[in-house]
């Protein structure tokens, strides 16, 4: 995505707020750490305070602990569902072994997802996001099967990665590949536009961006005659290129306008975080690592993290940089409307030292062929 310090200026602030309602400080800190790249998080150690705040500022979702003071999670959910402001707020209810029996008889099942403690990052992310984006994911049922399969499988993979990062475990590359098979099939058959559109309003922006880059990169490669394992490298490389962002706070990731020097340093750290994570997997193709490592490098050497230039830039990474910037400019964000493909292309052509202009013109021709610019 576009993360230069002169990123898009807007006056609208992001509203992606998650309330964590738990008297257990360690648990709240854990959830905060696991979810910091997805949400701006407020912690309440007493649900009375959370109820007051919900009247003022409704969150995207609430994670509540079964033992939260003063009267426990079930009482809090009751107040929420019977009040004027919290009727429809999605709830993730974290329960322990001792209250597992009461979960089945829980009186407020509507928009409540139950998670057994301790919750891992993937479970939390997918539970919250499936509720917040339930309408969007429901609409995926209506689109053509191969595109639906591409969306569902890549989303599942993406949520699993959140847990693997947390555990410090390697990525099972076979699983990543199998989730990209329907994506590649969709591109090969020319049936990929619905999936690009269907994902735009999903709550998990990291996933949205990565899926769109994976699709555009596959499209780019396929139309340049890249096949087989190399096409798979582009597809999986697109999906994985930014996974290190799961360790960057949303306040930085989603900040409208100019990042401070300090924030930009944090942002740039996502490249090395991605590489540190991907290097745990021994059978990952080198091209995937190169895409992740070099997608923010620029042809004139002004990119990051290494300031590589000219021939020092890998060809696949040059392609990834183009689809990454195009994807970011045309993505819908909480705080900005998407640029049109034509406007995005103009912006990309106006800084010739940044992107490989020969590859960019090839990419533009491919998009023209699909009436996408
Ligand atoms: Fe990106
Ligand atoms: Fe990136």
Short mmCIF file of C-alpha atoms and ligand atoms in Angstrom, two decimals:
data_model
loop_
_atom_site.label_atom_id
_atom_site.label_comp_id
_atom_site.label_asym_id
_atom_site.label_seq_id
_atom_site.Cartn_x
_atom_site.Cartn_y
_atom_site.Cartn_z
CA UNK A 1 0.00 0.00 0.00
CA UNK A 2 1.00 3.62 -0.28
CA UNK A 3 2.76 4.47 2.93
CA UNK A 4 4.96 7.37 2.04
CA UNK A 5 4.97 10.18 4.54
CA UNK A 6 2.90 12.17 2.04
CA UNK A 7 0.06 9.64 2.05
CA UNK A 8 -3.46 10.64 1.14
CA UNK A 9 -4.75 13.57 3.19
CA UNK A 10 -8.28 13.46 4.52
CA UNK A 11 -10.21 14.98 7.36
CA UNK A 12 -12.17 11.86 8.27
CA UNK A 13 -10.90 9.75 11.13
CA UNK A 14 -11.10 5.97 11.10
CA UNK A 15 -13.86 4.46 13.23
CA UNK A 16 -12.69 0.94 13.93
CA UNK A 17 -13.12 0.65 17.65
CA UNK A 18 -13.19 -2.53 19.70
CA UNK A 19 -14.20 -2.54 23.37
CA UNK A 20 -12.57 -5.16 25.57
CA UNK A 21 -14.61 -5.59 28.74
CA UNK A 22 -12.69 -7.67 31.23
CA UNK A 23 -11.47 -7.39 34.80
CA UNK A 24 -8.48 -9.55 33.95
CA UNK A 25 -5.65 -7.18 33.10
CA UNK A 26 -3.44 -9.79 31.46
CA UNK A 27 -6.26 -11.05 29.29
CA UNK A 28 -7.09 -7.49 28.18
CA UNK A 29 -3.44 -6.80 27.37
CA UNK A 30 -3.25 -10.05 25.36
CA UNK A 31 -6.36 -9.17 23.34
CA UNK A 32 -5.04 -5.65 22.82
CA UNK A 33 -1.76 -7.00 21.47
CA UNK A 34 -3.44 -9.60 19.25
CA UNK A 35 -5.96 -7.19 17.78
CA UNK A 36 -3.97 -3.95 17.62
CA UNK A 37 -3.54 -4.06 13.85
CA UNK A 38 -7.27 -4.63 13.30
CA UNK A 39 -8.88 -2.22 15.75
CA UNK A 40 -8.38 0.81 17.95
CA UNK A 41 -8.98 -0.73 21.35
CA UNK A 42 -10.52 0.58 24.58
CA UNK A 43 -10.30 -1.59 27.70
CA UNK A 44 -12.93 -1.50 30.48
CA UNK A 45 -12.31 -3.30 33.73
CA UNK A 46 -15.90 -2.76 34.88
CA UNK A 47 -18.82 -3.15 32.48
CA UNK A 48 -20.72 -0.17 33.93
CA UNK A 49 -18.13 2.12 32.32
CA UNK A 50 -18.41 0.24 29.03
CA UNK A 51 -22.20 0.66 29.00
CA UNK A 52 -21.85 4.42 29.50
CA UNK A 53 -19.29 4.68 26.73
CA UNK A 54 -21.34 2.62 24.27
CA UNK A 55 -24.05 5.30 24.49
CA UNK A 56 -21.53 7.91 23.40
CA UNK A 57 -19.45 5.97 20.89
CA UNK A 58 -20.74 2.69 19.52
CA UNK A 59 -17.90 0.26 18.82
CA UNK A 60 -17.63 -2.11 15.85
CA UNK A 61 -17.69 -5.00 18.32
CA UNK A 62 -17.26 -5.90 22.00
CA UNK A 63 -15.16 -8.69 23.50
CA UNK A 64 -16.48 -9.54 26.95
CA UNK A 65 -15.09 -11.83 29.61
CA UNK A 66 -17.48 -14.13 31.49
CA UNK A 67 -16.21 -12.90 34.88
CA UNK A 68 -16.16 -9.15 34.28
CA UNK A 69 -17.12 -7.03 37.34
CA UNK A 70 -19.47 -6.18 38.80
CA UNK A 71 -21.92 -8.99 37.94
CA UNK A 72 -20.28 -10.99 35.14
CA UNK A 73 -20.44 -11.15 31.34
CA UNK A 74 -23.97 -12.53 31.07
CA UNK A 75 -25.41 -9.58 33.01
CA UNK A 76 -23.45 -7.17 30.81
CA UNK A 77 -24.79 -8.78 27.62
CA UNK A 78 -28.31 -8.53 29.07
CA UNK A 79 -27.90 -4.80 29.71
CA UNK A 80 -26.47 -4.35 26.23
CA UNK A 81 -29.22 -6.22 24.42
CA UNK A 82 -32.00 -4.56 26.41
CA UNK A 83 -30.61 -1.05 26.14
CA UNK A 84 -31.14 1.47 23.36
CA UNK A 85 -27.59 1.59 22.10
CA UNK A 86 -26.16 -1.91 22.26
CA UNK A 87 -28.92 -4.03 20.72
CA UNK A 88 -27.00 -4.91 17.60
CA UNK A 89 -23.38 -4.56 18.65
CA UNK A 90 -21.56 -7.79 17.73
CA UNK A 91 -20.30 -9.56 20.85
CA UNK A 92 -17.51 -12.07 21.32
CA UNK A 93 -18.08 -13.81 24.65
CA UNK A 94 -14.91 -15.33 26.11
CA UNK A 95 -15.75 -18.10 28.53
CA UNK A 96 -13.77 -20.39 30.75
CA UNK A 97 -14.09 -24.08 31.54
CA UNK A 98 -16.11 -23.37 34.67
CA UNK A 99 -18.83 -21.47 32.76
CA UNK A 100 -18.79 -23.69 29.64
CA UNK A 101 -22.01 -25.43 30.76
CA UNK A 102 -24.02 -22.21 30.84
CA UNK A 103 -22.98 -21.13 27.34
CA UNK A 104 -25.49 -23.47 25.65
CA UNK A 105 -28.30 -22.00 27.75
CA UNK A 106 -27.11 -18.45 27.25
CA UNK A 107 -30.22 -16.27 26.86
CA UNK A 108 -28.85 -13.79 24.30
CA UNK A 109 -27.59 -15.82 21.35
CA UNK A 110 -28.22 -13.15 18.71
CA UNK A 111 -24.95 -11.75 17.30
CA UNK A 112 -22.95 -13.40 20.07
CA UNK A 113 -20.00 -15.65 19.27
CA UNK A 114 -18.63 -17.81 22.05
CA UNK A 115 -14.92 -18.40 22.35
CA UNK A 116 -13.27 -20.66 24.87
CA UNK A 117 -10.39 -18.96 26.74
CA UNK A 118 -7.54 -18.55 26.08
CA UNK A 119 -8.42 -17.21 22.60
CA UNK A 120 -5.79 -17.12 19.89
CA UNK A 121 -5.33 -14.30 17.38
CA UNK A 122 -6.90 -16.12 14.42
CA UNK A 123 -10.01 -17.14 16.37
CA UNK A 124 -10.50 -13.64 17.70
CA UNK A 125 -9.93 -11.98 14.34
CA UNK A 126 -12.22 -14.33 12.44
CA UNK A 127 -14.95 -14.26 15.12
CA UNK A 128 -15.06 -10.47 15.30
CA UNK A 129 -14.66 -9.96 11.61
CA UNK A 130 -17.25 -12.58 10.59
CA UNK A 131 -19.82 -10.71 12.68
CA UNK A 132 -18.81 -7.20 11.69
CA UNK A 133 -18.65 -8.29 8.04
CA UNK A 134 -21.47 -10.86 8.18
CA UNK A 135 -23.48 -9.06 5.48
CA UNK A 136 -20.44 -8.86 3.18
CA UNK A 137 -19.45 -12.50 3.70
CA UNK A 138 -23.11 -13.48 3.21
CA UNK A 139 -23.09 -11.80 -0.21
CA UNK A 140 -20.18 -14.01 -1.24
CA UNK A 141 -22.69 -16.88 -1.41
CA UNK A 142 -24.21 -15.20 -4.46
CA UNK A 143 -21.10 -14.95 -6.60
CA UNK A 144 -19.73 -17.49 -9.01
CA UNK A 145 -18.35 -20.64 -7.22
CA UNK A 146 -14.66 -20.35 -8.09
CA UNK A 147 -14.58 -16.73 -6.95
CA UNK A 148 -16.50 -17.55 -3.78
CA UNK A 149 -14.04 -20.34 -3.08
CA UNK A 150 -11.09 -17.99 -3.67
CA UNK A 151 -12.49 -15.53 -1.13
CA UNK A 152 -13.38 -18.07 1.53
CA UNK A 153 -10.14 -20.02 1.33
CA UNK A 154 -7.85 -17.02 1.32
CA UNK A 155 -9.72 -15.41 4.23
CA UNK A 156 -9.41 -18.61 6.25
CA UNK A 157 -5.69 -18.76 5.45
CA UNK A 158 -5.25 -15.15 6.41
CA UNK A 159 -6.88 -15.63 9.80
CA UNK A 160 -4.76 -18.72 10.43
CA UNK A 161 -1.65 -16.67 9.71
CA UNK A 162 -2.58 -14.29 12.54
CA UNK A 163 -2.34 -17.23 14.96
CA UNK A 164 0.86 -18.59 13.43
CA UNK A 165 2.54 -15.19 13.78
CA UNK A 166 1.48 -15.06 17.41
CA UNK A 167 2.84 -18.55 18.04
CA UNK A 168 6.02 -17.97 16.03
CA UNK A 169 5.15 -21.05 13.94
CA UNK A 170 6.07 -21.50 10.26
CA UNK A 171 3.51 -20.98 7.48
CA UNK A 172 2.42 -24.31 5.99
CA UNK A 173 3.17 -23.36 2.38
CA UNK A 174 1.06 -26.23 1.02
CA UNK A 175 -2.00 -24.67 2.72
CA UNK A 176 -1.21 -21.22 1.36
CA UNK A 177 -0.84 -22.70 -2.12
CA UNK A 178 -4.11 -24.59 -1.95
CA UNK A 179 -5.96 -21.43 -0.88
CA UNK A 180 -4.56 -19.67 -3.96
CA UNK A 181 -5.61 -22.40 -6.44
CA UNK A 182 -9.18 -21.07 -6.89
CA UNK A 183 -7.79 -17.54 -7.11
CA UNK A 184 -5.52 -18.57 -9.98
CA UNK A 185 -8.39 -20.47 -11.63
CA UNK A 186 -10.58 -17.38 -11.38
CA UNK A 187 -7.92 -15.24 -13.06
CA UNK A 188 -7.21 -17.82 -15.79
CA UNK A 189 -10.90 -18.01 -16.68
CA UNK A 190 -11.21 -14.21 -16.71
CA UNK A 191 -13.76 -14.49 -13.88
CA UNK A 192 -12.16 -12.42 -11.18
CA UNK A 193 -13.87 -9.02 -11.19
CA UNK A 194 -16.67 -10.03 -8.84
CA UNK A 195 -14.24 -11.15 -6.17
CA UNK A 196 -12.33 -7.87 -6.36
CA UNK A 197 -15.59 -6.00 -5.81
CA UNK A 198 -17.05 -8.41 -3.25
CA UNK A 199 -14.19 -7.96 -0.83
CA UNK A 200 -14.02 -4.17 -0.86
CA UNK A 201 -16.26 -3.51 2.13
CA UNK A 202 -14.92 -6.30 4.32
CA UNK A 203 -13.84 -5.21 7.76
CA UNK A 204 -10.38 -6.79 7.71
CA UNK A 205 -8.51 -4.27 5.61
CA UNK A 206 -5.21 -6.16 5.73
CA UNK A 207 -6.95 -9.13 4.18
CA UNK A 208 -8.77 -6.98 1.62
CA UNK A 209 -5.55 -5.35 0.49
CA UNK A 210 -3.59 -8.61 0.39
CA UNK A 211 -6.28 -10.47 -1.53
CA UNK A 212 -6.58 -7.66 -4.08
CA UNK A 213 -2.80 -7.49 -4.54
CA UNK A 214 -2.69 -11.29 -4.92
CA UNK A 215 -5.41 -11.16 -7.59
CA UNK A 216 -3.86 -8.26 -9.51
CA UNK A 217 -0.41 -9.83 -9.34
CA UNK A 218 -1.75 -13.15 -10.62
CA UNK A 219 -3.56 -11.30 -13.40
CA UNK A 220 -0.40 -9.39 -14.27
CA UNK A 221 1.77 -12.53 -14.36
CA UNK A 222 -0.71 -14.69 -16.22
CA UNK A 223 -1.07 -12.12 -18.97
CA UNK A 224 2.70 -11.85 -19.29
CA UNK A 225 2.82 -15.60 -19.92
CA UNK A 226 3.98 -16.65 -16.45
CA UNK A 227 2.74 -20.14 -15.60
CA UNK A 228 2.86 -23.01 -13.14
CA UNK A 229 4.97 -22.64 -9.99
CA UNK A 230 6.02 -19.12 -10.96
CA UNK A 231 2.40 -18.00 -11.22
CA UNK A 232 1.75 -19.60 -7.83
CA UNK A 233 4.72 -17.64 -6.43
CA UNK A 234 3.11 -14.39 -7.59
CA UNK A 235 -0.25 -15.34 -6.18
CA UNK A 236 1.01 -16.49 -2.77
CA UNK A 237 3.55 -13.65 -2.68
CA UNK A 238 0.69 -11.18 -3.13
CA UNK A 239 -1.30 -12.77 -0.32
CA UNK A 240 1.67 -12.84 2.06
CA UNK A 241 3.52 -9.65 1.15
CA UNK A 242 2.25 -7.55 4.09
CA UNK A 243 1.58 -10.11 6.85
CA UNK A 244 4.09 -8.28 9.10
CA UNK A 245 1.51 -5.50 9.32
CA UNK A 246 -0.34 -7.63 11.86
CA UNK A 247 2.25 -6.33 14.32
CA UNK A 248 1.68 -2.65 13.52
CA UNK A 249 -0.95 -0.71 15.50
CA UNK A 250 -4.04 0.35 13.56
CA UNK A 251 -3.50 3.94 14.68
CA UNK A 252 -0.43 3.96 12.42
CA UNK A 253 -1.78 1.64 9.70
CA UNK A 254 -5.01 3.56 9.32
CA UNK A 255 -3.80 7.06 10.03
CA UNK A 256 -5.25 9.50 7.54
CA UNK A 257 -2.70 11.99 6.33
CA UNK A 258 0.95 12.40 6.99
CA UNK A 259 2.78 10.00 9.28
CA UNK A 260 5.29 11.45 11.72
CA UNK A 261 8.91 10.37 11.31
CA UNK A 262 8.47 7.99 14.24
CA UNK A 263 5.25 6.52 12.85
CA UNK A 264 6.82 6.08 9.42
CA UNK A 265 9.70 4.17 11.04
CA UNK A 266 7.15 1.87 12.70
CA UNK A 267 5.32 1.45 9.40
CA UNK A 268 8.49 0.60 7.50
CA UNK A 269 9.16 -2.13 10.08
CA UNK A 270 6.39 -4.25 8.55
CA UNK A 271 8.75 -5.38 5.78
CA UNK A 272 11.29 -6.92 8.12
CA UNK A 273 8.50 -8.26 10.34
CA UNK A 274 7.07 -10.02 7.29
CA UNK A 275 10.45 -11.47 6.34
CA UNK A 276 11.18 -12.61 9.91
CA UNK A 277 7.91 -14.48 9.90
CA UNK A 278 8.18 -15.94 6.38
CA UNK A 279 11.76 -17.13 6.93
CA UNK A 280 10.48 -19.58 9.51
CA UNK A 281 9.14 -21.62 6.59
CA UNK A 282 11.90 -23.60 4.90
CA UNK A 283 10.07 -24.51 1.67
CA UNK A 284 8.86 -21.02 0.75
CA UNK A 285 9.89 -20.09 -2.81
CA UNK A 286 12.57 -17.41 -2.94
CA UNK A 287 10.29 -15.29 -5.15
CA UNK A 288 7.74 -14.99 -2.33
CA UNK A 289 10.42 -13.66 -0.01
CA UNK A 290 11.67 -11.25 -2.68
CA UNK A 291 8.17 -9.89 -3.26
CA UNK A 292 7.76 -9.30 0.47
CA UNK A 293 11.26 -7.87 0.91
CA UNK A 294 11.29 -5.49 -2.06
CA UNK A 295 7.71 -4.33 -2.69
CA UNK A 296 8.48 -0.90 -1.17
CA UNK A 297 11.78 -0.41 -2.97
CA UNK A 298 11.75 2.15 -5.80
CA UNK A 299 13.66 2.10 -9.07
CA UNK A 300 15.50 5.33 -8.19
CA UNK A 301 16.68 3.96 -4.83
CA UNK A 302 14.36 6.10 -2.71
CA UNK A 303 12.34 3.17 -1.36
CA UNK A 304 12.74 1.05 1.77
CA UNK A 305 14.04 -0.85 3.65
CA UNK A 306 17.34 -1.06 1.72
CA UNK A 307 17.17 1.69 -0.90
CA UNK A 308 17.82 -0.84 -3.67
CA UNK A 309 17.70 0.52 -7.19
CA UNK A 310 17.83 -0.37 -10.87
CA UNK A 311 19.07 -3.88 -11.53
CA UNK A 312 19.14 -4.56 -7.78
CA UNK A 313 15.36 -4.84 -7.89
CA UNK A 314 13.90 -8.24 -8.61
CA UNK A 315 11.44 -8.44 -11.53
CA UNK A 316 8.67 -10.08 -9.49
CA UNK A 317 9.09 -7.44 -6.80
CA UNK A 318 8.80 -4.67 -9.42
CA UNK A 319 5.51 -6.21 -10.51
CA UNK A 320 4.43 -6.49 -6.88
CA UNK A 321 5.26 -2.82 -6.24
CA UNK A 322 2.98 -1.81 -9.14
CA UNK A 323 0.03 -3.92 -8.00
CA UNK A 324 0.62 -2.87 -4.37
CA UNK A 325 0.39 0.84 -5.15
CA UNK A 326 -2.48 0.37 -7.61
CA UNK A 327 -4.31 -1.76 -5.03
CA UNK A 328 -3.78 0.78 -2.24
CA UNK A 329 -4.93 3.72 -4.34
CA UNK A 330 -8.08 1.95 -5.54
CA UNK A 331 -8.92 0.33 -2.18
CA UNK A 332 -11.76 1.75 -0.14
CA UNK A 333 -10.58 2.77 3.32
CA UNK A 334 -12.50 3.85 6.38
CA UNK A 335 -11.28 7.37 5.80
CA UNK A 336 -11.15 7.69 2.02
CA UNK A 337 -13.07 6.88 -1.09
CA UNK A 338 -11.18 4.76 -3.61
CA UNK A 339 -9.41 6.46 -6.50
CA UNK A 340 -10.68 5.46 -9.91
CA UNK A 341 -8.30 3.10 -11.76
CA UNK A 342 -7.63 5.90 -14.28
CA UNK A 343 -6.70 8.38 -11.53
CA UNK A 344 -4.54 5.74 -9.82
CA UNK A 345 -2.69 5.06 -13.07
CA UNK A 346 -2.05 8.79 -13.59
CA UNK A 347 -0.59 9.10 -10.10
CA UNK A 348 1.64 6.07 -10.71
CA UNK A 349 2.87 7.46 -14.02
CA UNK A 350 3.65 10.84 -12.49
CA UNK A 351 6.59 9.56 -10.41
CA UNK A 352 8.71 7.78 -13.01
CA UNK A 353 11.55 7.12 -10.55
CA UNK A 354 9.33 5.02 -8.29
CA UNK A 355 7.86 2.23 -10.38
CA UNK A 356 9.22 0.35 -13.39
CA UNK A 357 7.51 2.35 -16.15
CA UNK A 358 7.89 -0.37 -18.79
CA UNK A 359 6.14 -2.91 -16.56
CA UNK A 360 3.61 -0.26 -15.58
CA UNK A 361 2.62 0.28 -19.22
CA UNK A 362 2.25 -3.50 -19.65
CA UNK A 363 0.06 -3.59 -16.54
CA UNK A 364 -2.03 -0.73 -17.88
CA UNK A 365 -2.55 -2.58 -21.18
CA UNK A 366 -3.68 -5.68 -19.31
CA UNK A 367 -6.20 -3.66 -17.30
CA UNK A 368 -7.36 -1.98 -20.53
CA UNK A 369 -7.93 -5.44 -22.05
CA UNK A 370 -10.31 -6.21 -19.17
CA UNK A 371 -11.96 -2.77 -19.36
CA UNK A 372 -10.58 -2.02 -15.89
CA UNK A 373 -9.07 1.38 -16.70
FE1 LIG B 1 0.88 -3.84 0.52
FE1 LIG B 2 3.84 -3.25 2.41
#
